[in-house]
CSV table of C-alpha atoms and ligand atoms in Angstrom, one decimal:
chain,number,residue,atom,x,y,z
A,1,GLY,CA,9.8,-14.9,-38.3
A,2,ARG,CA,11.9,-16.5,-35.6
A,3,GLY,CA,13.8,-14.6,-32.9
A,4,GLY,CA,17.2,-15.5,-31.7
A,5,GLY,CA,19.1,-15.6,-35.1
A,6,ASP,CA,21.6,-18.3,-35.7
A,7,SER,CA,21.6,-19.9,-32.3
A,8,GLY,CA,18.3,-21.8,-33.1
A,9,GLU,CA,16.8,-20.1,-30.1
A,10,PHE,CA,13.2,-19.0,-30.5
A,11,ARG,CA,12.2,-16.2,-28.2
A,12,ARG,CA,9.0,-14.2,-27.6
A,13,ALA,CA,8.0,-11.6,-25.0
A,14,ARG,CA,4.6,-10.5,-23.9
A,15,VAL,CA,3.2,-8.3,-21.1
A,16,LEU,CA,1.2,-10.5,-18.7
A,17,MET,CA,0.6,-10.4,-14.9
A,18,GLY,CA,1.9,-6.9,-14.7
A,19,THR,CA,5.3,-7.8,-16.1
A,20,VAL,CA,7.2,-8.7,-19.2
A,21,VAL,CA,7.2,-12.4,-19.7
A,22,GLU,CA,9.9,-13.8,-21.9
A,23,ILE,CA,9.8,-17.4,-23.2
A,24,THR,CA,12.8,-19.0,-24.8
A,25,LEU,CA,12.7,-22.3,-26.6
A,26,LEU,CA,16.0,-24.0,-27.3
A,27,ASP,CA,14.6,-26.9,-29.3
A,28,GLY,CA,11.7,-25.2,-30.9
A,29,GLY,CA,12.8,-26.4,-34.3
A,30,ALA,CA,12.4,-30.0,-33.2
A,31,ALA,CA,8.8,-29.5,-32.1
A,32,SER,CA,6.1,-30.0,-34.7
A,33,ASP,CA,5.0,-26.4,-34.2
A,34,ALA,CA,7.1,-24.1,-32.1
A,35,GLU,CA,4.8,-21.2,-32.8
A,36,ALA,CA,1.8,-23.1,-31.4
A,37,ALA,CA,3.8,-24.2,-28.3
A,38,MET,CA,4.7,-20.6,-27.6
A,39,GLU,CA,1.1,-19.5,-28.1
A,40,ALA,CA,-0.2,-22.3,-25.7
A,41,ALA,CA,2.3,-21.3,-23.1
A,42,PHE,CA,1.3,-17.6,-23.2
A,43,SER,CA,-2.4,-18.4,-23.2
A,44,ALA,CA,-2.0,-20.7,-20.2
A,45,MET,CA,-0.5,-17.7,-18.4
A,46,ALA,CA,-3.3,-15.4,-19.6
A,47,GLU,CA,-5.8,-17.8,-18.1
A,48,VAL,CA,-4.1,-17.7,-14.7
A,49,GLU,CA,-4.1,-13.9,-14.9
A,50,ALA,CA,-7.8,-13.8,-15.8
A,51,SER,CA,-8.8,-15.9,-12.8
A,52,MET,CA,-6.3,-14.8,-10.1
A,53,SER,CA,-5.8,-11.1,-10.6
A,54,ALA,CA,-7.1,-8.9,-7.8
A,55,HIS,CA,-7.5,-5.9,-10.1
A,56,ARG,CA,-9.9,-7.4,-12.6
A,57,ASP,CA,-13.5,-7.1,-11.5
A,58,ASP,CA,-14.4,-10.3,-13.3
A,59,SER,CA,-11.6,-12.6,-11.9
A,60,GLU,CA,-12.4,-15.4,-9.5
A,61,VAL,CA,-10.4,-13.7,-6.8
A,62,ALA,CA,-12.5,-10.5,-7.3
A,63,ARG,CA,-15.6,-12.6,-7.0
A,64,LEU,CA,-14.3,-14.2,-3.9
A,65,ASN,CA,-13.4,-10.8,-2.4
A,66,ALA,CA,-16.8,-9.4,-3.1
A,67,ALA,CA,-18.7,-12.4,-1.7
A,68,ALA,CA,-20.2,-12.9,1.7
A,69,GLU,CA,-21.2,-16.5,1.0
A,70,PRO,CA,-18.9,-19.4,0.2
A,71,VAL,CA,-17.6,-19.4,-3.4
A,72,GLU,CA,-16.8,-22.3,-5.8
A,73,VAL,CA,-13.5,-21.6,-7.6
A,74,SER,CA,-11.7,-23.3,-10.4
A,75,ALA,CA,-9.3,-26.2,-9.8
A,76,ALA,CA,-6.4,-24.0,-10.6
A,77,THR,CA,-7.4,-21.3,-8.1
A,78,ALA,CA,-8.1,-23.9,-5.5
A,79,GLU,CA,-4.6,-25.3,-6.1
A,80,VAL,CA,-3.0,-21.9,-5.6
A,81,LEU,CA,-5.0,-21.2,-2.5
A,82,GLU,CA,-4.1,-24.6,-1.0
A,83,LEU,CA,-0.4,-24.1,-1.6
A,84,GLY,CA,-0.6,-20.5,-0.3
A,85,LEU,CA,-2.3,-21.7,2.9
A,86,ARG,CA,0.3,-24.4,3.4
A,87,VAL,CA,3.1,-21.9,3.1
A,88,ALA,CA,1.2,-19.4,5.3
A,89,THR,CA,1.0,-22.1,8.0
A,90,ALA,CA,4.6,-23.3,7.6
A,91,SER,CA,5.8,-19.7,7.8
A,92,GLY,CA,3.8,-18.9,11.0
A,93,GLY,CA,1.8,-16.3,9.1
A,94,ALA,CA,4.7,-14.4,7.5
A,95,PHE,CA,3.3,-15.4,4.2
A,96,ASP,CA,-0.4,-14.3,4.2
A,97,LEU,CA,-2.7,-14.3,1.2
A,98,THR,CA,-5.5,-12.7,3.2
A,99,LEU,CA,-3.7,-9.3,3.5
A,100,GLY,CA,-5.6,-7.8,0.5
A,101,ARG,CA,-7.1,-4.9,2.6
A,102,LEU,CA,-3.7,-4.0,4.0
A,103,LYS,CA,-2.1,-4.0,0.5
A,104,ALA,CA,-4.9,-1.7,-0.9
A,105,LEU,CA,-4.4,0.6,2.1
A,106,TRP,CA,-0.8,1.2,1.1
A,107,GLY,CA,-1.9,1.8,-2.4
A,108,PHE,CA,1.0,0.0,-4.1
A,109,ASP,CA,-1.2,-0.9,-7.1
A,110,GLY,CA,-2.6,2.6,-7.6
A,111,ASP,CA,-0.8,5.8,-8.6
A,112,ALA,CA,-1.0,7.4,-5.2
A,113,PRO,CA,0.8,5.1,-2.7
A,114,ARG,CA,1.0,6.5,0.8
A,115,VAL,CA,2.0,5.7,4.4
A,116,PRO,CA,-1.1,4.8,6.3
A,117,SER,CA,-1.7,5.8,9.9
A,118,ASP,CA,-1.4,3.3,12.8
A,119,PRO,CA,-5.1,3.0,13.3
A,120,GLU,CA,-5.7,2.5,9.6
A,121,ILE,CA,-3.1,-0.3,9.6
A,122,ALA,CA,-4.7,-1.9,12.7
A,123,ALA,CA,-8.1,-1.9,11.0
A,124,ALA,CA,-6.7,-3.5,7.9
A,125,LEU,CA,-5.0,-6.3,10.0
A,126,GLN,CA,-8.3,-7.0,11.8
A,127,GLY,CA,-9.4,-10.6,11.2
A,128,ILE,CA,-6.7,-11.5,8.7
A,129,GLY,CA,-4.6,-14.7,8.7
A,130,PRO,CA,-4.6,-18.1,7.1
A,131,ALA,CA,-7.1,-19.4,9.7
A,132,SER,CA,-9.7,-16.9,8.3
A,133,LEU,CA,-9.9,-18.7,5.0
A,134,ARG,CA,-11.3,-22.2,4.7
A,135,LEU,CA,-10.8,-24.4,1.6
A,136,ALA,CA,-12.8,-27.6,1.1
A,137,GLY,CA,-12.1,-29.0,-2.3
A,138,ARG,CA,-13.0,-26.0,-4.6
A,139,ARG,CA,-15.2,-24.4,-2.1
A,140,VAL,CA,-13.8,-21.3,-0.4
A,141,THR,CA,-15.3,-19.8,2.8
A,142,LYS,CA,-14.1,-16.5,4.2
A,143,GLY,CA,-14.2,-16.2,8.0
A,144,ASP,CA,-15.3,-12.6,7.5
A,145,ALA,CA,-17.1,-11.0,4.5
A,146,ALA,CA,-14.6,-8.1,4.6
A,147,LEU,CA,-11.6,-10.4,4.1
A,148,ARG,CA,-9.7,-9.7,0.8
A,149,VAL,CA,-7.5,-12.3,-0.8
A,150,ASP,CA,-4.3,-11.3,-2.7
A,151,LEU,CA,-2.5,-13.9,-4.7
A,152,GLY,CA,0.2,-11.4,-5.8
A,153,ALA,CA,3.0,-13.3,-4.1
A,154,ILE,CA,2.3,-16.7,-5.7
A,155,ALA,CA,0.1,-16.4,-8.8
A,156,LYS,CA,2.9,-15.3,-11.1
A,157,GLY,CA,5.0,-18.3,-10.1
A,158,TYR,CA,2.0,-20.5,-10.7
A,159,ALA,CA,1.5,-19.0,-14.2
A,160,VAL,CA,5.1,-19.8,-15.0
A,161,ASP,CA,4.5,-23.4,-14.0
A,162,ARG,CA,1.4,-23.5,-16.3
A,163,ALA,CA,3.4,-22.1,-19.2
A,164,VAL,CA,6.1,-24.8,-18.6
A,165,ALA,CA,3.5,-27.5,-18.5
A,166,ALA,CA,2.0,-26.2,-21.8
A,167,LEU,CA,5.5,-26.3,-23.4
A,168,ARG,CA,6.1,-29.8,-22.2
A,169,ALA,CA,2.7,-31.0,-23.5
A,170,ALA,CA,3.8,-29.5,-26.9
A,171,GLY,CA,6.9,-31.6,-26.9
A,172,ILE,CA,9.4,-28.9,-25.9
A,173,ARG,CA,12.2,-30.2,-23.6
A,174,HIS,CA,14.6,-27.3,-23.3
A,175,ALA,CA,13.1,-23.8,-22.5
A,176,SER,CA,13.0,-21.0,-20.0
A,177,VAL,CA,10.0,-18.9,-18.9
A,178,ASN,CA,10.9,-15.7,-17.2
A,179,ALA,CA,8.1,-13.5,-15.7
A,180,GLY,CA,10.1,-10.5,-14.5
A,181,GLY,CA,12.2,-12.4,-12.0
A,182,ASP,CA,9.9,-15.5,-11.6
A,183,LEU,CA,11.8,-17.9,-13.7
A,184,ARG,CA,11.6,-21.6,-14.5
A,185,LEU,CA,14.0,-23.7,-16.6
A,186,LEU,CA,12.9,-26.7,-18.5
A,187,GLY,CA,15.8,-29.1,-19.2
A,188,ASP,CA,19.3,-27.9,-19.6
A,189,HIS,CA,21.1,-25.6,-22.0
A,190,GLY,CA,22.8,-27.6,-24.6
A,191,GLY,CA,24.1,-30.3,-22.3
A,192,ARG,CA,25.2,-27.7,-19.7
A,193,PRO,CA,23.4,-25.8,-16.9
A,194,TRP,CA,21.7,-22.6,-17.7
A,195,ARG,CA,23.5,-19.5,-16.3
A,196,ILE,CA,21.0,-17.3,-14.5
A,197,GLY,CA,22.1,-13.8,-13.4
A,198,ILE,CA,20.6,-12.7,-10.1
A,199,GLN,CA,20.1,-9.0,-9.9
A,200,HIS,CA,22.0,-7.0,-7.4
A,201,PRO,CA,19.4,-5.3,-5.1
A,202,ARG,CA,21.2,-2.0,-5.0
A,203,ASP,CA,22.7,-1.8,-8.5
A,204,PRO,CA,20.0,-1.9,-11.2
A,205,GLN,CA,22.7,-2.8,-13.8
A,206,GLY,CA,24.6,-5.1,-11.6
A,207,VAL,CA,24.6,-8.9,-11.3
A,208,LEU,CA,25.0,-10.2,-7.7
A,209,VAL,CA,25.9,-13.7,-8.6
A,210,THR,CA,25.3,-16.2,-11.5
A,211,LEU,CA,23.5,-19.4,-10.7
A,212,GLU,CA,24.1,-22.6,-12.7
A,213,LEU,CA,20.9,-24.6,-12.8
A,214,ALA,CA,18.8,-27.0,-14.9
A,215,ASP,CA,15.2,-28.1,-14.4
A,216,ALA,CA,14.4,-25.7,-11.6
A,217,ALA,CA,12.5,-22.7,-10.7
A,218,VAL,CA,14.4,-19.5,-9.5
A,219,VAL,CA,12.3,-16.7,-8.0
A,220,THR,CA,13.5,-13.5,-6.5
A,221,SER,CA,11.6,-11.2,-4.2
A,222,GLY,CA,13.2,-7.8,-3.6
A,223,ASP,CA,12.5,-4.4,-2.0
A,224,TYR,CA,13.6,-2.7,-5.2
A,225,GLU,CA,10.8,-4.1,-7.4
A,226,ARG,CA,8.0,-1.9,-6.3
A,227,PHE,CA,8.4,0.9,-3.8
A,228,PHE,CA,8.0,4.6,-3.1
A,229,GLU,CA,10.0,6.9,-1.0
A,230,VAL,CA,9.0,9.5,1.6
A,231,GLU,CA,11.6,11.7,3.2
A,232,GLY,CA,14.4,9.3,2.3
A,233,VAL,CA,12.6,6.2,3.6
A,234,ARG,CA,11.8,3.4,1.2
A,235,TYR,CA,8.4,1.7,1.5
A,236,HIS,CA,8.1,-1.4,-0.6
A,237,HIS,CA,5.4,-3.9,-1.4
A,238,ILE,CA,6.3,-7.0,0.7
A,239,LEU,CA,4.4,-6.5,3.9
A,240,ASP,CA,5.0,-8.0,7.3
A,241,PRO,CA,1.6,-9.2,8.5
A,242,ARG,CA,2.8,-8.9,12.1
A,243,ASP,CA,2.9,-5.1,12.0
A,244,GLY,CA,1.4,-4.2,8.7
A,245,ARG,CA,4.5,-2.4,7.4
A,246,PRO,CA,7.1,-3.3,4.7
A,247,ALA,CA,9.3,-6.1,6.0
A,248,ASP,CA,12.7,-4.8,6.9
A,249,ALA,CA,15.0,-7.8,7.3
A,250,CYS,CA,16.1,-8.2,3.7
A,251,GLN,CA,17.0,-6.4,0.4
A,252,SER,CA,16.3,-9.5,-1.6
A,253,VAL,CA,15.7,-13.3,-1.4
A,254,THR,CA,16.2,-15.8,-4.2
A,255,VAL,CA,14.7,-19.2,-3.9
A,256,VAL,CA,15.4,-22.3,-6.0
A,257,ALA,CA,12.7,-24.9,-5.9
A,258,ALA,CA,11.1,-27.5,-8.1
A,259,SER,CA,8.1,-25.4,-9.0
A,260,ALA,CA,7.8,-21.6,-9.5
A,261,ALA,CA,4.6,-21.3,-7.4
A,262,GLU,CA,6.4,-22.8,-4.5
A,263,ALA,CA,9.6,-20.7,-5.1
A,264,ASP,CA,7.4,-17.6,-5.4
A,265,ALA,CA,5.5,-18.1,-2.2
A,266,LEU,CA,8.7,-19.1,-0.3
A,267,ALA,CA,10.7,-16.1,-1.6
A,268,THR,CA,8.0,-13.8,-0.2
A,269,ALA,CA,7.7,-15.7,3.1
A,270,ALA,CA,11.5,-15.8,3.5
A,271,PHE,CA,11.8,-12.1,2.8
A,272,VAL,CA,9.5,-11.4,5.7
A,273,LEU,CA,11.1,-13.9,8.0
A,274,GLY,CA,14.7,-12.8,7.3
A,275,PRO,CA,17.9,-14.8,6.6
A,276,GLU,CA,17.9,-17.2,9.4
A,277,ALA,CA,14.2,-18.3,9.9
A,278,GLY,CA,13.7,-17.8,6.2
A,279,ARG,CA,16.4,-20.2,5.2
A,280,ARG,CA,15.1,-22.8,7.7
A,281,LEU,CA,11.6,-22.5,6.1
A,282,VAL,CA,12.8,-22.8,2.5
A,283,GLU,CA,15.1,-25.8,3.3
A,284,SER,CA,12.3,-27.5,5.3
A,285,ARG,CA,10.3,-27.5,2.1
A,286,GLY,CA,13.1,-28.8,-0.1
A,287,GLY,CA,14.2,-25.5,-1.5
A,288,LEU,CA,17.5,-23.5,-1.5
A,289,ALA,CA,17.8,-19.8,-0.7
A,290,LEU,CA,20.1,-16.9,-1.3
A,291,PHE,CA,19.7,-13.8,0.9
A,292,VAL,CA,20.9,-10.2,0.8
A,293,ALA,CA,20.1,-9.0,4.3
A,294,ALA,CA,19.0,-5.4,5.1
A,295,ASP,CA,22.7,-4.6,5.8
A,296,GLY,CA,23.8,-6.0,2.5
A,297,GLU,CA,25.3,-9.2,3.9
A,298,VAL,CA,24.9,-12.2,1.6
A,299,SER,CA,24.1,-15.7,2.9
A,300,LEU,CA,22.9,-18.8,1.2
A,301,SER,CA,22.0,-22.5,1.6
A,302,GLU,CA,25.0,-24.8,1.8
A,303,ASP,CA,23.7,-26.8,-1.2
A,304,LEU,CA,23.5,-23.7,-3.3
A,305,LYS,CA,27.2,-22.9,-2.9
A,306,ASP,CA,28.5,-25.1,-5.7
A,307,ARG,CA,26.1,-23.6,-8.2
A,308,VAL,CA,27.1,-20.1,-7.5
A,309,ARG,CA,29.5,-18.2,-9.8
A,310,ARG,CA,30.6,-14.7,-9.1
A,311,PRO,CA,29.4,-12.4,-12.0
B,1,ADP,P1,6.7,-9.6,-6.9
B,1,ADP,O1,5.3,-9.1,-7.0
B,1,ADP,O2,7.7,-8.5,-7.2
B,1,ADP,O3,6.9,-10.9,-7.7
B,1,ADP,P2,6.4,-11.0,-4.5
B,1,ADP,O4,6.2,-12.3,-5.1
B,1,ADP,O5,7.2,-11.0,-3.2
B,1,ADP,O6,7.0,-9.9,-5.4
B,1,ADP,O7,4.9,-10.6,-4.1
B,1,ADP,C1,4.6,-9.3,-3.5
B,1,ADP,C2,3.1,-9.2,-3.6
B,1,ADP,O8,2.5,-10.1,-2.8
B,1,ADP,C3,2.7,-7.8,-3.1
B,1,ADP,O9,2.5,-6.9,-4.1
B,1,ADP,C4,1.3,-8.2,-2.5
B,1,ADP,O10,0.4,-8.3,-3.5
B,1,ADP,C5,1.6,-9.5,-1.9
B,1,ADP,N1,2.1,-9.6,-0.6
B,1,ADP,C6,2.8,-8.6,0.1
B,1,ADP,N2,3.2,-9.1,1.3
B,1,ADP,C7,2.8,-10.3,1.4
B,1,ADP,C8,3.0,-11.3,2.4
B,1,ADP,N3,3.6,-11.1,3.6
B,1,ADP,N4,2.4,-12.6,2.2
B,1,ADP,C9,1.8,-12.8,1.0
B,1,ADP,N5,1.6,-11.9,0.0
B,1,ADP,C10,2.1,-10.7,0.2
B,2,MG,MG1,6.4,-14.3,-4.2
B,3,MG,MG1,6.6,-12.9,-7.1
């Protein structure tokens, strides 16, 4: 049956890319087959997961990571690598999709995360950086066989974009796709903007602000999403490639941009750069940003101010 009751909304949730993905169709009833549109959107995301996950031995990223020779990847993976490398360059290396070894060292994906020693961190930083990955069409060459690519900061956003493209192709014009904080809105909400609650980084039940938006991607990166604590110190999963440790300038960054892949990459980059340099980066690429700095101070792009409602 259909979810959403009398409102005409049609909603489905599925676990993909390590998070709960919720898709809401507002005009599902007008589409020839809403159920098929939903299925197409979820399978587009599953395809992205299958090729870009670093955890699956059979993914393209795993194949690239294991290879010593150049590797031919799919058009989708090449597109994500290209965007990632562009954001890496624009951010001066704050965004870095070659830090796979460093991420594995901290163990955020396993069940035994730990604080590595300084020499371990130095070794994992050896030879990384956007210049160590060359992309020519769909051919990827690693500067060093030991280089490990991690698309964790961009692939989820890209998958959301693919889902939205699938919905569009199926005739849907008003929908939202939310992959655990990576969100994209298709069209508006009954002639009005959608109202998107942005999570308060220090209050799991609290809403920091509500954003009124249509036809946009909204992605949040926060230090509260994945972390462990040792002796009262929080170690989270957004790493500063300059010192190999969790970036410490922000509690959370929300980016509004045209695509979720772009917003995802920019949110991670801006988190590392901090409120000032981060805002300049996001705005230089046509996006808008909302920061909660490490001390809790909230700042945001001028052009975002008229879309903000207090919760
Ligand atoms: P989330 O996974 O909660 O959506 P992000 O989009 O910020 O958060 O992605 C964080 C993930 O990106 C990490 O788990 C890691 O895989 C990878 N990552 C961590 N630091 C960086 C960085 N500086 N640049 C690029 N990717 C990073
Ligand atoms: Mg990201
Ligand atoms: Mg993300």
